[in-house]
Amino acid sequence: WIRCPGRTNRVRVARRERSDDCGEPDMPEISVASLPARLQRQVTHARTAIDRGNTEYAISICRGILREHPGCLAVRRLLRAAQLKLYKEKNPLLARAVGVILGTPAVATARAMLKNHPARAMDAAERALSAYPLNVAALRIVAAGAMALELPETAVFVLEAAREISPDNRAIRIELVRAYTANGQADEAVRIADRLLSEDPSNPELQELVKRASVARSIRAGHWDAASGSYRDSLRDEDRADVIEQTNKLVASAEATRRIIEEARRRVEIEPLNLNNYRTIIEGYRRLGELENALEWVGRARAIPVGSVDANLERAEVDLRIELAEKRVAEREKAVRAEGGDPDRDDETRRLRAALSDLRIDNLEALTRKYPNELGYRYELGRLYLEASRVDEAIQQFQLSQRSPKFRVSSLAALAESFMAKGLFDLAAEQLEIARSELAGFDAQKKEIIYQLGCCYEKLGQQEKALKEFKQIYSVDIGFRDVAAKIDAFYSKG
């Protein structure tokens, strides 16, 4: 699978719709070569086991690796191959019956964990798939967990497997369009989305799906064009034709959007109280990147009585202001680098970054006032306070957000980070000890917590305690941060 260049995952604080809300760390897609050496050896053992017919052992190895690194697609492919091989070796009818009986509880467990613990939900679903690899419900849970953890390539692989089993399942095809779009495979997304819309032309969800996929394809083509001014000189003829086609579609899309805007503006003159016309204009300008114009029309919409109490318009205004501030920061950083300067030392860049930070903080402060019991907002606000060096205010938010089971461990770790920023390493160590005790397994988050605990003990002059913590990481992942150097330095001193 080829990842498309230029794909970015920009996330605004105002809309946290990604894995941060799941209480689990980001888990990027990685190759087998990026795994720790011991896990690379296990992958080799799994392949050998499949070749020798010891398929169940291979499945056990692969699932163990994926619990620790759910983003290793090569291992998930290997697991899928082993599951299918084991299934084909059995009586199909009996295997299906047994698989459904054994898999139903696992699917129910996975579905219950999906929102808060997507990685664990994926593992539970793989347990069901090991019993019956044609379980479409389990495949969809694995894909949903992958999307929550921002592993779109994994989601594409799993959903394509589900579509092979149930090619006419509309829900699977819709999920596949979203996964293709997230993974930068815009052409495939548009192709399936168009087919879905042709089956149900009046469905607004499908219309939105087609629009998003088409915009993603146009943006992808535009980014490629902008990234390389002389690409025509080096592309083959067929590649050149494809780029020209994509560029033409981008231009056509922009022209169509402007026509839609102009039509909506005419309708505003006829129906000045119809919010739908305003929304069409706002979304059109936003799609064109003309954020100032979009904000102007949000202001006009909120000036009419029905718009003044519309929560969606209020949310749109906040999002647009943050998006515009992000755009200005990015443009300034690019301009400074083009002149050979350092954005971190540029006064104007620092001013724009501060303005962006203030906007994000104002937004989260408003949300915490409006929803005081939504502890996820408090955690996000604490992170922003910490980034802005408002440490005491950050501590207050983390002390509140740790009451949420979803954010407890992350809040404890953030509290420790705040105490370390104030030089209170003993208090930081206490928080990290609690956080470590509440984490099972030995994933990336636990390694980071143990590492920070070791650093606290170093600062406190408790070298033996620090060494003990670093050794825990060293024994399972010698390449984690600088633990190898710390261990070597300790022993070199005798």
Coordinates of C-alpha atoms in Angstrom, one line a residue:
W1 CA 0.0 0.0 0.0
I2 CA 1.4 3.4 -1.0
R3 CA 0.8 6.3 1.3
C4 CA 0.0 9.4 -0.7
P5 CA 2.5 12.3 -0.1
G6 CA 1.2 15.5 1.3
R7 CA -1.6 14.0 3.5
T8 CA -1.8 15.8 6.8
N9 CA -3.9 15.4 9.9
R10 CA -4.5 18.9 11.2
V11 CA -6.6 18.9 14.3
R12 CA -8.3 21.9 15.8
V13 CA -8.7 22.0 19.5
A14 CA -12.3 23.0 19.2
R15 CA -13.2 19.7 17.6
R16 CA -11.4 16.7 19.3
E17 CA -12.8 13.9 17.2
R18 CA -9.8 11.7 17.2
S19 CA -8.0 9.2 19.3
D20 CA -7.1 11.7 22.0
D21 CA -10.7 11.3 23.2
C22 CA -10.1 7.6 23.6
G23 CA -7.7 7.9 26.5
E24 CA -5.0 6.1 24.5
P25 CA -1.8 7.5 23.0
D26 CA -1.4 7.9 19.2
M27 CA -0.2 4.7 17.6
P28 CA 1.3 5.4 14.2
E29 CA 1.5 2.9 11.5
I30 CA 4.9 1.3 11.4
S31 CA 6.9 -1.3 9.5
V32 CA 8.3 -4.5 10.8
A33 CA 11.8 -3.0 10.6
S34 CA 10.7 -0.3 13.1
L35 CA 9.7 -2.8 15.7
P36 CA 12.0 -3.7 18.6
A37 CA 14.5 -6.4 17.7
R38 CA 12.8 -9.0 19.9
L39 CA 9.4 -8.4 18.1
Q40 CA 11.1 -8.6 14.7
R41 CA 12.4 -12.1 15.8
Q42 CA 8.8 -13.0 16.8
V43 CA 7.5 -12.0 13.3
T44 CA 10.1 -14.4 11.8
H45 CA 8.9 -17.1 14.2
A46 CA 5.3 -16.5 13.2
R47 CA 6.1 -16.8 9.5
T48 CA 8.0 -20.0 10.1
A49 CA 5.2 -21.4 12.1
I50 CA 2.7 -20.8 9.3
D51 CA 5.0 -22.5 6.8
R52 CA 5.3 -25.5 9.1
G53 CA 1.5 -25.7 9.7
N54 CA 1.6 -24.5 13.3
T55 CA -1.0 -21.8 12.5
E56 CA -2.5 -21.3 15.9
Y57 CA 1.0 -20.5 17.3
A58 CA 1.5 -17.9 14.6
I59 CA -1.9 -16.3 15.4
S60 CA -0.9 -16.1 19.1
I61 CA 2.4 -14.4 18.2
C62 CA 0.8 -11.9 15.8
R63 CA -1.9 -10.9 18.3
G64 CA 0.7 -10.4 21.0
I65 CA 2.7 -8.0 18.8
L66 CA -0.4 -6.1 17.7
R67 CA -1.5 -5.6 21.3
E68 CA 1.7 -3.6 21.7
H69 CA 1.9 -2.1 18.2
P70 CA -1.6 -2.1 16.6
G71 CA -0.3 0.0 13.7
C72 CA 2.1 -2.6 12.3
L73 CA 0.1 -3.5 9.1
A74 CA 2.5 -6.2 8.0
V75 CA 1.9 -8.1 11.1
R76 CA -1.9 -7.7 10.8
R77 CA -1.7 -9.0 7.2
L78 CA 0.3 -12.0 8.5
L79 CA -2.4 -12.5 11.2
R80 CA -5.1 -12.4 8.6
A81 CA -3.4 -14.9 6.4
A82 CA -2.9 -17.3 9.4
Q83 CA -6.6 -16.9 10.4
L84 CA -7.8 -17.7 6.9
K85 CA -5.4 -20.7 6.6
L86 CA -6.6 -22.2 9.9
Y87 CA -10.2 -21.7 8.8
K88 CA -9.6 -23.5 5.5
E89 CA -8.1 -26.4 7.3
K90 CA -11.4 -27.0 9.1
N91 CA -14.8 -28.2 8.1
P92 CA -16.4 -24.9 6.9
L93 CA -19.9 -25.5 8.4
L94 CA -18.6 -26.7 11.7
A95 CA -15.9 -23.9 11.8
R96 CA -18.6 -21.3 11.2
A97 CA -20.9 -22.6 13.9
V98 CA -18.1 -22.8 16.5
G99 CA -16.7 -19.5 15.4
V100 CA -20.0 -17.7 15.8
I101 CA -20.6 -19.2 19.2
L102 CA -17.0 -18.3 20.4
G103 CA -16.9 -15.0 18.5
T104 CA -20.2 -13.4 19.7
P105 CA -19.0 -12.6 23.2
A106 CA -15.7 -11.3 21.9
V107 CA -17.5 -9.0 19.4
A108 CA -19.8 -7.7 22.2
T109 CA -16.8 -7.0 24.4
A110 CA -15.0 -5.3 21.5
R111 CA -18.0 -3.1 20.7
A112 CA -18.3 -2.0 24.3
M113 CA -14.6 -1.0 24.5
L114 CA -14.4 0.7 21.1
K115 CA -15.2 4.3 22.2
N116 CA -12.8 4.5 25.1
H117 CA -10.2 1.8 24.3
P118 CA -10.0 1.3 20.6
A119 CA -6.7 -0.7 20.7
R120 CA -8.2 -3.2 23.1
A121 CA -11.3 -3.3 21.1
M122 CA -9.3 -4.2 18.0
D123 CA -7.6 -7.1 20.0
A124 CA -10.9 -8.4 21.2
A125 CA -12.3 -8.3 17.6
E126 CA -9.2 -10.2 16.4
R127 CA -10.0 -12.9 18.9
A128 CA -13.4 -13.3 17.3
L129 CA -11.7 -13.3 13.8
S130 CA -9.3 -16.0 14.9
A131 CA -12.3 -18.2 15.7
Y132 CA -14.2 -17.2 12.4
P133 CA -12.2 -14.9 10.0
L134 CA -15.4 -14.2 7.9
N135 CA -17.0 -12.3 10.8
V136 CA -17.9 -9.0 9.2
A137 CA -19.0 -7.4 12.5
A138 CA -15.5 -8.1 14.0
L139 CA -13.8 -6.7 10.9
R140 CA -15.8 -3.5 11.1
I141 CA -14.8 -3.1 14.8
V142 CA -11.1 -3.5 13.9
A143 CA -11.5 -0.9 11.1
A144 CA -13.3 1.5 13.5
G145 CA -10.6 1.1 16.1
A146 CA -7.9 1.8 13.4
M147 CA -9.7 5.0 12.4
A148 CA -9.9 6.1 16.0
L149 CA -6.2 5.6 16.4
E150 CA -5.5 7.4 13.1
L151 CA -4.4 4.2 11.3
P152 CA -6.2 4.7 8.0
E153 CA -4.0 2.3 6.0
T154 CA -4.9 -0.5 8.5
A155 CA -8.6 0.5 8.2
V156 CA -8.5 0.3 4.4
F157 CA -6.9 -3.2 4.5
V158 CA -9.5 -4.5 7.0
L159 CA -12.5 -2.9 5.2
E160 CA -11.4 -4.3 1.9
A161 CA -11.4 -7.7 3.5
A162 CA -14.9 -7.1 4.8
R163 CA -16.1 -5.9 1.3
E164 CA -14.8 -9.2 -0.2
I165 CA -17.1 -11.1 2.2
S166 CA -20.1 -8.8 1.8
P167 CA -19.7 -6.8 -1.4
D168 CA -23.2 -5.2 -1.3
N169 CA -23.0 -4.1 2.3
R170 CA -23.6 -0.3 2.1
A171 CA -22.3 0.4 5.6
I172 CA -19.0 -1.2 4.8
R173 CA -18.7 0.7 1.5
I174 CA -19.4 4.0 3.3
E175 CA -16.7 3.3 5.9
L176 CA -14.3 2.3 3.1
V177 CA -14.9 5.7 1.4
R178 CA -14.0 7.5 4.7
A179 CA -10.9 5.3 5.2
Y180 CA -9.8 5.8 1.6
T181 CA -10.2 9.6 2.0
A182 CA -8.2 9.6 5.3
N183 CA -5.5 7.5 3.7
G184 CA -5.0 9.8 0.7
Q185 CA -6.6 7.3 -1.8
A186 CA -9.0 9.9 -3.1
D187 CA -9.6 8.4 -6.5
E188 CA -10.8 5.1 -4.9
A189 CA -13.0 7.1 -2.5
V190 CA -14.6 9.1 -5.3
R191 CA -15.3 5.9 -7.3
I192 CA -17.1 4.1 -4.6
A193 CA -18.9 7.2 -3.3
D194 CA -20.2 8.0 -6.8
R195 CA -21.5 4.4 -7.1
L196 CA -23.2 4.7 -3.7
L197 CA -24.9 8.0 -4.7
S198 CA -26.1 6.5 -8.0
E199 CA -27.9 3.9 -6.0
D200 CA -29.6 6.4 -3.7
P201 CA -29.4 9.9 -5.3
S202 CA -31.5 11.7 -2.7
N203 CA -29.6 10.6 0.3
P204 CA -28.0 13.6 2.0
E205 CA -25.3 11.5 3.8
L206 CA -24.1 10.1 0.5
Q207 CA -24.2 13.5 -1.1
E208 CA -21.9 14.8 1.7
L209 CA -19.7 11.7 1.3
V210 CA -19.2 12.4 -2.4
K211 CA -18.5 16.0 -1.8
R212 CA -15.8 15.3 0.8
A213 CA -14.2 12.7 -1.3
S214 CA -14.2 15.0 -4.4
V215 CA -12.7 17.9 -2.4
A216 CA -10.0 15.5 -1.0
R217 CA -9.1 14.5 -4.5
S218 CA -8.9 18.1 -5.7
I219 CA -6.8 19.2 -2.8
R220 CA -4.5 16.3 -3.3
A221 CA -4.0 17.2 -6.9
G222 CA -3.5 20.9 -5.9
H223 CA -0.9 20.1 -3.3
W224 CA 1.0 17.9 -5.6
D225 CA 1.1 20.6 -8.3
A226 CA 2.2 23.3 -5.8
A227 CA 4.9 21.1 -4.3
S228 CA 6.8 20.6 -7.6
G229 CA 6.9 23.4 -10.2
S230 CA 8.8 21.4 -12.8
Y231 CA 7.2 18.0 -12.4
R232 CA 6.1 18.0 -16.1
D233 CA 9.7 17.6 -17.1
S234 CA 10.3 14.4 -15.3
L235 CA 6.9 12.6 -15.4
R236 CA 6.1 9.9 -18.0
D237 CA 3.4 10.9 -20.5
E238 CA 0.7 9.0 -18.7
D239 CA 1.6 10.6 -15.4
R240 CA 1.5 14.0 -17.0
A241 CA -1.9 13.4 -18.4
D242 CA -3.2 12.4 -15.0
V243 CA -1.8 15.5 -13.4
I244 CA -3.4 17.7 -16.0
E245 CA -6.7 16.0 -15.5
Q246 CA -6.5 16.5 -11.7
T247 CA -5.6 20.1 -12.1
N248 CA -8.5 20.8 -14.4
K249 CA -10.8 19.1 -12.0
L250 CA -9.5 21.4 -9.2
V251 CA -10.1 24.5 -11.3
A252 CA -13.5 23.2 -12.2
S253 CA -14.3 22.5 -8.6
A254 CA -13.4 26.0 -7.6
E255 CA -15.4 27.5 -10.4
A256 CA -18.4 25.4 -9.4
T257 CA -18.1 26.5 -5.8
R258 CA -18.1 30.1 -6.8
R259 CA -21.2 29.6 -8.9
I260 CA -22.9 28.0 -5.8
I261 CA -21.8 31.0 -3.7
E262 CA -23.2 33.5 -6.1
E263 CA -26.5 31.7 -6.4
A264 CA -26.8 31.5 -2.6
R265 CA -26.1 35.2 -2.3
R266 CA -28.9 35.9 -4.7
R267 CA -31.2 33.7 -2.6
V268 CA -30.2 35.7 0.5
E269 CA -31.6 38.8 -1.1
I270 CA -34.9 37.0 -1.6
E271 CA -35.0 35.1 1.7
P272 CA -32.8 37.1 4.1
L273 CA -34.0 35.0 7.1
N274 CA -33.2 31.6 5.6
L275 CA -30.0 30.3 7.4
N276 CA -29.4 27.6 4.9
N277 CA -28.4 30.1 2.3
Y278 CA -25.9 31.7 4.7
R279 CA -24.5 28.2 5.5
T280 CA -24.0 27.5 1.8
I281 CA -22.0 30.7 1.4
I282 CA -19.9 30.1 4.5
E283 CA -19.1 26.5 3.5
G284 CA -18.2 27.6 0.0
Y285 CA -15.8 30.3 1.1
R286 CA -14.3 27.9 3.6
R287 CA -13.7 25.3 0.9
L288 CA -12.0 27.9 -1.3
G289 CA -9.7 28.9 1.6
E290 CA -11.2 32.4 1.8
L291 CA -11.6 32.3 5.5
E292 CA -12.0 36.1 6.0
N293 CA -15.1 36.0 3.7
A294 CA -16.5 33.0 5.5
L295 CA -16.2 34.8 8.8
E296 CA -17.9 37.9 7.4
W297 CA -20.9 35.8 6.4
V298 CA -21.0 34.1 9.7
G299 CA -21.3 37.6 11.2
R300 CA -24.1 38.4 8.9
A301 CA -25.9 35.2 9.7
R302 CA -25.6 35.7 13.4
A303 CA -26.9 39.3 13.0
I304 CA -30.4 38.0 12.1
P305 CA -32.7 36.8 15.0
V306 CA -32.7 33.1 14.1
G307 CA -28.9 33.1 13.6
S308 CA -28.1 34.8 16.9
V309 CA -29.2 31.7 18.9
D310 CA -27.9 29.1 16.5
A311 CA -25.2 27.0 18.3
N312 CA -23.8 25.6 15.0
L313 CA -23.0 29.1 13.8
E314 CA -21.4 30.0 17.1
R315 CA -19.2 26.8 16.7
A316 CA -18.5 27.7 13.1
E317 CA -17.3 31.2 14.0
V318 CA -14.9 29.8 16.6
D319 CA -13.6 27.1 14.2
L320 CA -13.0 29.7 11.5
R321 CA -11.2 32.1 13.8
I322 CA -8.8 29.3 14.9
E323 CA -8.4 28.1 11.3
L324 CA -7.6 31.6 10.1
A325 CA -5.1 32.0 12.9
E326 CA -3.4 28.7 12.0
K327 CA -3.3 29.8 8.4
R328 CA -1.6 33.1 9.3
V329 CA 1.0 31.3 11.5
A330 CA 1.8 28.8 8.7
E331 CA 2.1 31.5 6.1
R332 CA 4.4 33.6 8.3
E333 CA 6.6 30.6 9.2
K334 CA 6.9 29.7 5.5
A335 CA 7.8 33.3 4.6
V336 CA 10.5 33.5 7.3
R337 CA 12.1 30.2 6.2
A338 CA 12.0 31.3 2.6
E339 CA 14.2 34.3 3.6
G340 CA 16.6 32.0 5.5
G341 CA 15.4 33.0 8.9
D342 CA 14.3 31.0 12.0
P343 CA 10.6 31.3 12.8
D344 CA 11.3 30.6 16.5
R345 CA 13.3 33.9 16.6
D346 CA 10.9 36.0 14.5
D347 CA 8.9 38.5 16.6
E348 CA 5.9 38.5 14.2
T349 CA 5.8 34.7 14.2
R350 CA 5.8 34.6 18.0
R351 CA 3.1 37.2 18.1
L352 CA 0.9 35.2 15.7
R353 CA 1.5 32.0 17.7
A354 CA 0.6 33.7 20.9
A355 CA -2.6 35.0 19.3
L356 CA -3.5 31.4 18.1
S357 CA -2.8 30.1 21.6
D358 CA -5.1 32.7 23.2
L359 CA -7.9 31.8 20.7
R360 CA -7.6 28.2 21.6
I361 CA -7.6 28.9 25.3
D362 CA -10.5 31.3 25.1
N363 CA -12.4 28.6 23.2
L364 CA -11.8 25.9 25.8
E365 CA -12.5 28.2 28.7
A366 CA -15.9 29.0 27.2
L367 CA -16.6 25.3 26.7
T368 CA -15.6 24.5 30.3
R369 CA -17.9 27.2 31.6
K370 CA -20.7 25.9 29.4
Y371 CA -20.1 22.2 30.2
P372 CA -18.4 22.2 33.6
N373 CA -18.7 18.4 34.0
E374 CA -17.2 17.6 30.6
L375 CA -13.8 16.6 32.0
G376 CA -12.3 16.0 28.5
Y377 CA -12.5 19.8 27.9
R378 CA -10.7 20.4 31.2
Y379 CA -7.9 18.1 30.2
E380 CA -7.5 19.9 26.8
L381 CA -7.6 23.3 28.5
G382 CA -4.9 22.1 30.9
R383 CA -2.7 21.0 28.0
L384 CA -3.1 24.5 26.5
Y385 CA -2.3 26.2 29.7
L386 CA 0.8 24.1 30.1
E387 CA 2.0 24.9 26.5
A388 CA 1.5 28.6 27.4
S389 CA 3.5 28.2 30.6
R390 CA 0.5 28.9 32.7
V391 CA 1.5 26.0 35.0
D392 CA -0.7 26.7 38.1
E393 CA -3.8 27.0 36.0
A394 CA -2.8 23.8 34.1
I395 CA -2.4 21.9 37.4
Q396 CA -5.9 23.0 38.5
Q397 CA -7.5 21.6 35.3
F398 CA -5.6 18.3 35.5
Q399 CA -6.6 17.8 39.1
L400 CA -10.2 18.0 37.9
S401 CA -9.8 15.9 34.7
Q402 CA -8.2 13.0 36.6
R403 CA -11.6 12.2 37.9
S404 CA -12.6 10.9 34.5
P405 CA -11.7 7.2 33.9
K406 CA -11.0 8.1 30.3
F407 CA -8.5 10.8 31.0
R408 CA -7.2 9.7 34.4
V409 CA -3.8 8.3 33.4
S410 CA -3.2 11.1 30.9
S411 CA -4.1 13.6 33.5
L412 CA -1.8 12.1 36.1
A413 CA 1.1 12.2 33.6
A414 CA 0.3 15.8 32.7
L415 CA 0.2 16.7 36.4
A416 CA 3.6 15.2 36.8
E417 CA 4.8 17.2 33.8
S418 CA 3.4 20.4 35.4
F419 CA 5.1 19.7 38.7
M420 CA 8.4 19.0 36.9
A421 CA 8.0 22.4 35.2
K422 CA 7.9 24.0 38.7
G423 CA 10.8 21.9 39.9
L424 CA 8.6 19.9 42.2
F425 CA 10.1 16.5 41.3
D426 CA 9.0 14.7 44.4
L427 CA 5.3 15.6 43.7
A428 CA 5.8 14.6 40.1
A429 CA 7.2 11.2 41.1
E430 CA 4.1 10.6 43.2
Q431 CA 1.8 11.2 40.2
L432 CA 3.8 9.0 37.9
E433 CA 3.9 6.2 40.5
I434 CA 0.1 6.2 40.6
A435 CA -0.2 6.4 36.8
R436 CA 2.2 3.5 36.4
S437 CA 0.2 1.3 38.8
E438 CA -3.0 1.9 36.8
L439 CA -1.6 0.8 33.5
A440 CA -1.6 -2.9 32.5
G441 CA 0.8 -4.2 29.9
F442 CA 3.9 -2.3 28.8
D443 CA 2.8 -0.1 25.9
A444 CA 4.3 3.2 24.7
Q445 CA 2.4 5.3 27.3
K446 CA 3.7 3.2 30.2
K447 CA 7.2 3.3 28.9
E448 CA 7.0 7.1 28.7
I449 CA 5.6 7.3 32.3
I450 CA 8.4 5.0 33.6
Y451 CA 11.0 7.1 31.7
Q452 CA 9.7 10.3 33.3
L453 CA 9.7 8.7 36.7
G454 CA 13.4 7.7 36.2
C455 CA 14.1 11.3 35.2
C456 CA 12.4 12.6 38.4
Y457 CA 14.5 10.3 40.6
E458 CA 17.6 11.6 38.7
K459 CA 16.7 15.1 39.6
L460 CA 16.2 14.1 43.2
G461 CA 19.6 12.5 43.3
Q462 CA 18.2 9.0 43.8
Q463 CA 20.3 7.3 41.2
E464 CA 19.6 3.7 42.3
K465 CA 15.8 4.3 41.9
A466 CA 16.3 6.0 38.6
L467 CA 18.4 3.1 37.3
K468 CA 15.7 0.6 38.4
E469 CA 13.1 2.5 36.3
F470 CA 15.4 2.8 33.2
K471 CA 16.3 -0.9 33.4
Q472 CA 12.6 -1.8 33.1
I473 CA 12.5 -0.1 29.7
Y474 CA 16.0 -1.2 28.7
S475 CA 15.0 -4.9 29.2
V476 CA 12.2 -4.7 26.7
D477 CA 13.1 -1.8 24.4
I478 CA 16.7 -0.8 24.2
G479 CA 16.0 1.9 21.6
F480 CA 13.5 3.9 23.7
R481 CA 14.7 7.5 24.0
D482 CA 18.2 7.5 25.6
V483 CA 17.8 4.7 28.1
A484 CA 20.7 2.8 26.6
A485 CA 23.0 5.8 27.1
K486 CA 21.8 6.3 30.6
I487 CA 22.4 2.7 31.6
D488 CA 25.9 2.7 29.9
A489 CA 26.8 6.0 31.7
F490 CA 25.7 4.6 35.1
Y491 CA 27.8 1.5 34.8
S492 CA 30.8 3.3 33.3
K493 CA 31.0 5.3 36.5
G494 CA 31.4 2.0 38.4

